[in-house]
mmCIF file of C-alpha atoms in Angstrom:
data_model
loop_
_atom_site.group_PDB
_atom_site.id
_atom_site.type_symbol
_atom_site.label_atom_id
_atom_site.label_comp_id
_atom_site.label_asym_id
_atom_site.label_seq_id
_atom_site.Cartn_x
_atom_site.Cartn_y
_atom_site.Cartn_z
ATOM 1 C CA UNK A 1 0.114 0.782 4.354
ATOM 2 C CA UNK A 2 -2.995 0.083 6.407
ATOM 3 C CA UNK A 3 -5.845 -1.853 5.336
ATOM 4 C CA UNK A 4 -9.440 -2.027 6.498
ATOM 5 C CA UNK A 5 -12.747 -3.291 5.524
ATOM 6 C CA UNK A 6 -16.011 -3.122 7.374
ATOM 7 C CA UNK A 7 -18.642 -6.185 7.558
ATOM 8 C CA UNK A 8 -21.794 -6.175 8.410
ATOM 9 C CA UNK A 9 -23.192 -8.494 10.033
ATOM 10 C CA UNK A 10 -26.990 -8.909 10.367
ATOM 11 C CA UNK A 11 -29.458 -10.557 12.202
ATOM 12 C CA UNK A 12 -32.030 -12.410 10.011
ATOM 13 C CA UNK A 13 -33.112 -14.892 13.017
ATOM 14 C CA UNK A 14 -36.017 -13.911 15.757
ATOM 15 C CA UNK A 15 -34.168 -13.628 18.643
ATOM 16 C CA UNK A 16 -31.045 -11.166 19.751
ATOM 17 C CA UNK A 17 -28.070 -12.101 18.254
ATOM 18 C CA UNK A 18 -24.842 -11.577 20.219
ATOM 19 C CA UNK A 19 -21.379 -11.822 18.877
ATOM 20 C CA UNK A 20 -17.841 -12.045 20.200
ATOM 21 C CA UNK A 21 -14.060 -12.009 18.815
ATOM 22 C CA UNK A 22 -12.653 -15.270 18.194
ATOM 23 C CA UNK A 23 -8.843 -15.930 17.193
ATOM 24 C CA UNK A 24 -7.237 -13.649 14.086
ATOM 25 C CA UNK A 25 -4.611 -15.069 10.885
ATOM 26 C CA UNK A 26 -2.219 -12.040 11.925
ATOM 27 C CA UNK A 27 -1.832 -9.106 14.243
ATOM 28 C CA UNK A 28 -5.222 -7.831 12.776
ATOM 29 C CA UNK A 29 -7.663 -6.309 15.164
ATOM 30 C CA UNK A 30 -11.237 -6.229 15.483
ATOM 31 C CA UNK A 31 -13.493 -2.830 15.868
ATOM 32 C CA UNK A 32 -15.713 -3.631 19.422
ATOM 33 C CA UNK A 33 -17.572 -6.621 19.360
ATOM 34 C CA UNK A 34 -19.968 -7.899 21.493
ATOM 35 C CA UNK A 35 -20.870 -5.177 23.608
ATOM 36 C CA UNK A 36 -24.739 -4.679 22.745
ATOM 37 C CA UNK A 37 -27.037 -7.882 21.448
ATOM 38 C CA UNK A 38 -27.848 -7.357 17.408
ATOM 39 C CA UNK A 39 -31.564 -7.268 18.034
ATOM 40 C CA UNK A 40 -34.094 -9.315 15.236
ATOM 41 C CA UNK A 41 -33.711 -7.357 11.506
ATOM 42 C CA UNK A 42 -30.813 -4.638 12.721
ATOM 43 C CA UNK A 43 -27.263 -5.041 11.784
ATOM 44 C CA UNK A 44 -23.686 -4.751 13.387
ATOM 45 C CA UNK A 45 -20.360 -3.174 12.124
ATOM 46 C CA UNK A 46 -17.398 -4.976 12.363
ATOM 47 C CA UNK A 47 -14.243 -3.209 11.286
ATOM 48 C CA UNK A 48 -10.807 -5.192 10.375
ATOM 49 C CA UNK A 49 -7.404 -3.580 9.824
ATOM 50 C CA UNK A 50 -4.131 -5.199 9.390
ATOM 51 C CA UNK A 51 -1.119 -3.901 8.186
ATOM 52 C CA UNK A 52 0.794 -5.933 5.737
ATOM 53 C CA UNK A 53 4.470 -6.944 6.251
ATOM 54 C CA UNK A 54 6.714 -5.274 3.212
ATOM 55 C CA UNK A 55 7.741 -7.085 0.632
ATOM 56 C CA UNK A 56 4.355 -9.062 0.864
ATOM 57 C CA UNK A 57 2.421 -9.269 -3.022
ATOM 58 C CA UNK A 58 -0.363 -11.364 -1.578
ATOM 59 C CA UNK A 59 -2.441 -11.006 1.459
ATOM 60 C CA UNK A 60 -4.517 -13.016 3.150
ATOM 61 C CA UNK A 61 -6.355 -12.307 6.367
ATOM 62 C CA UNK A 62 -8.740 -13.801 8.775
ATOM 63 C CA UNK A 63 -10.230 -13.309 11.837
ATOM 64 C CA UNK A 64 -13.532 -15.655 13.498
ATOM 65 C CA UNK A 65 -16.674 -13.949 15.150
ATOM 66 C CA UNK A 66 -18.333 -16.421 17.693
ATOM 67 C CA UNK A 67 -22.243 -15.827 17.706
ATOM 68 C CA UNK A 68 -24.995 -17.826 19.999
ATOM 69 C CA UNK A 69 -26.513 -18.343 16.837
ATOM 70 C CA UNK A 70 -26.788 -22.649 17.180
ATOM 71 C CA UNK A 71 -27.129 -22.823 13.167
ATOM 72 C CA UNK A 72 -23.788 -20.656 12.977
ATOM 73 C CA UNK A 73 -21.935 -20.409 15.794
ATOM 74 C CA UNK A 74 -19.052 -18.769 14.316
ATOM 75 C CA UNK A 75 -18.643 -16.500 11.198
ATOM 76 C CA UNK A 76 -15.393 -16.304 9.273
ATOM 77 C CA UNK A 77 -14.161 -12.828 8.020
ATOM 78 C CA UNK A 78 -11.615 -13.278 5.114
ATOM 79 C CA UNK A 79 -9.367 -10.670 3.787
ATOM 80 C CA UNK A 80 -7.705 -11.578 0.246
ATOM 81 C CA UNK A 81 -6.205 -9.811 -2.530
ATOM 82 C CA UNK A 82 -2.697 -8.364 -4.070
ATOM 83 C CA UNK A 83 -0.724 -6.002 -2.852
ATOM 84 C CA UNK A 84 1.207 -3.604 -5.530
ATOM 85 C CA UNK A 85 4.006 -1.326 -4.093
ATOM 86 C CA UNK A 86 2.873 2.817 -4.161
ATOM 87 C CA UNK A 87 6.114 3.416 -5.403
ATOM 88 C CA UNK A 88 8.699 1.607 -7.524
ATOM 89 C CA UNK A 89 12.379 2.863 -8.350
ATOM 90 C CA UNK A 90 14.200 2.216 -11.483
ATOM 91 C CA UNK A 91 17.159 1.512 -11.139
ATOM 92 C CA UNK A 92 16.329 -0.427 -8.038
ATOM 93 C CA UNK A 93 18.832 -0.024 -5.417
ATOM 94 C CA UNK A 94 21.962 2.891 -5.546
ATOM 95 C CA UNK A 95 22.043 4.273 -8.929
ATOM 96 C CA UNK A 96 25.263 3.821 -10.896
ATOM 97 C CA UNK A 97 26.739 7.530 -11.685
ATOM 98 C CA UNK A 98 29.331 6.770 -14.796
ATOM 99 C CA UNK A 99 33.095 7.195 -14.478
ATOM 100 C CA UNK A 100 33.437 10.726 -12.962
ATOM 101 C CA UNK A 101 35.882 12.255 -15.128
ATOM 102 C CA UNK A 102 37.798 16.013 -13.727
ATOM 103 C CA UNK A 103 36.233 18.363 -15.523
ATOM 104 C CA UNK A 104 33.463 16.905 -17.071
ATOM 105 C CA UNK A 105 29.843 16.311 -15.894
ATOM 106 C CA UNK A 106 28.498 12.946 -15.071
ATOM 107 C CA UNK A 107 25.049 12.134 -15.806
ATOM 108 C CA UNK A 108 22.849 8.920 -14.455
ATOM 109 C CA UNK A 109 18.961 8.498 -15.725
ATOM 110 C CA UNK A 110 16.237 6.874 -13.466
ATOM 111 C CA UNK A 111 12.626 6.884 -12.653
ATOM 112 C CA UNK A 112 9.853 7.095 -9.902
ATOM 113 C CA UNK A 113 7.120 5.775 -11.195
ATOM 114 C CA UNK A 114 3.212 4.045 -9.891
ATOM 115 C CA UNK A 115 0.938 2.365 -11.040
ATOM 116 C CA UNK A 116 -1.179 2.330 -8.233
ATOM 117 C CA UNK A 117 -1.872 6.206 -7.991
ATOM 118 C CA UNK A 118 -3.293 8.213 -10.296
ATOM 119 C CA UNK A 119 -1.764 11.083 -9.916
ATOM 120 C CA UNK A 120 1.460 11.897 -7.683
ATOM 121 C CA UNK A 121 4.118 15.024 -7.294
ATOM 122 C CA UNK A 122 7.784 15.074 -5.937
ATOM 123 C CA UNK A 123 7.838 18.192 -3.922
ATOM 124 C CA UNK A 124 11.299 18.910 -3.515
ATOM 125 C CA UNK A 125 14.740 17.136 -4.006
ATOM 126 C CA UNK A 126 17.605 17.139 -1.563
ATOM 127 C CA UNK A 127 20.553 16.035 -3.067
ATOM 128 C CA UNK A 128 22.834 17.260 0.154
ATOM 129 C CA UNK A 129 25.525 18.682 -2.061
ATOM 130 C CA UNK A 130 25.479 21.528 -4.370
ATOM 131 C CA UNK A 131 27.413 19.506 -6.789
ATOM 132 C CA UNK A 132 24.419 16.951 -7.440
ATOM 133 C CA UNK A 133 21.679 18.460 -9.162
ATOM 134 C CA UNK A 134 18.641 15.941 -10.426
ATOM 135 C CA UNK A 135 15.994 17.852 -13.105
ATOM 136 C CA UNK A 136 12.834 16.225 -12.753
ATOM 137 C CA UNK A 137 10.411 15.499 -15.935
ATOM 138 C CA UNK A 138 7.313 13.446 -15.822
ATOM 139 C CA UNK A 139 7.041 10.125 -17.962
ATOM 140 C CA UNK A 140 5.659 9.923 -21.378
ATOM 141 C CA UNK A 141 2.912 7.590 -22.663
ATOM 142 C CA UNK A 142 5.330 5.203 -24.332
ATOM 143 C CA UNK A 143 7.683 5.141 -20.676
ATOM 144 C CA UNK A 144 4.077 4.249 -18.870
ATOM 145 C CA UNK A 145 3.766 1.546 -20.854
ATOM 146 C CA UNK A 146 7.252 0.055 -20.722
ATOM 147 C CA UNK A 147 7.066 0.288 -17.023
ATOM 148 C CA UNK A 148 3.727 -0.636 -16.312
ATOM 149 C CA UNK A 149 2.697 3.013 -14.733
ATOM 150 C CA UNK A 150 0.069 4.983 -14.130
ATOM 151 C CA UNK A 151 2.687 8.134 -13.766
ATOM 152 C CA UNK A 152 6.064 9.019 -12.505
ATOM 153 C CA UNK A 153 9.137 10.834 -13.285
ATOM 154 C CA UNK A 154 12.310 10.637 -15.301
ATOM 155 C CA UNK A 155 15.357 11.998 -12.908
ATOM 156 C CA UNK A 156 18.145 13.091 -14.718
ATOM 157 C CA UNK A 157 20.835 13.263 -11.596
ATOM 158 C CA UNK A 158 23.988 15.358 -12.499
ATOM 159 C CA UNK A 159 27.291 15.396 -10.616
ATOM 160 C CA UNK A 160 29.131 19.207 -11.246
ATOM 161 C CA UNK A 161 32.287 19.001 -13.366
ATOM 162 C CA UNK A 162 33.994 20.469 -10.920
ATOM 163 C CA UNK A 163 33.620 18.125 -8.073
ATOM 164 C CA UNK A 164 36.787 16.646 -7.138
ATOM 165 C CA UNK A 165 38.013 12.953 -7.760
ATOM 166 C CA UNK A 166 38.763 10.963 -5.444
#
């Protein structure tokens, strides 16, 4: 997702300070720069977003302000930290359903779970067959440990005995 951070940048000197956008690490952008002088003791906003590329678990961002201040004539903004997936599926990937067998029901166990969120609901389940149901339960304390989660969900996923093989 989206991430932003506002600096401030103040003027400590006597005289007005103005600042411009300089070159960026990514495809981040810049809130407005530059369009008023920072006048002596007042301060200026300057918002950065970027959006990570997935599959990314560290992130590191810059992007330069110029000033015409002659003791600092440009100002580094650095972004840095780890990135942990919202969500994370157990199985990863397609989920194995066991030999379906006429007449009897197959069963396949998985979870949903985050660690980033504190709190999280599935609203609805579409399997796209009425031969698939999946019953929903949320994790115990033990399961949260073993998988490193805040909170999630067991999905029990069952395919109807009477679904034809083949």
């Amino acid at each position: 997702q989206e991430g932003k951070h506002e600096f401030v940048i103040r003027n400590e000197g006597e005289a007005d300070l103005v600042i411009k956008k300089g070159p960026t690490s990514c495809k981040c952008t810049l809130s407005e720069v530059g369009e008023k002088p920072i006048p002596p003791g007042a301060d200026a906003k300057v918002l950065l977003t970027w959006k990570p590329a997935p599959g990314m678990e560290e992130i590191r961002q810059t992007a330069e302000i110029f000033t015409n201040d002659p003791k600092r004539p440009t100002v580094s903004l650095v972004i840095t930290g780890k990135l942990q997936q919202r969500l994370r599926i157990f199985p990863s990937g397609v989920w194995p359903v066991n030999d379906i067998v006429e007449g009897t029901a197959s069963t396949m166990t998985g979870h949903i779970v985050t660690s980033v969120i504190d709190d999280f609901e599935i609203s609805e389940i579409d399997t796209g067959s009425p031969m698939i149901t999946v019953e929903k339960t949320p994790i115990d304390d033990a399961m949260k440990k073993e998988l490193s989660a805040k909170t999630g969900f067991t999905l029990k996923v069952t395919v109807a005995p009477t679904v034809p093989v083949g």
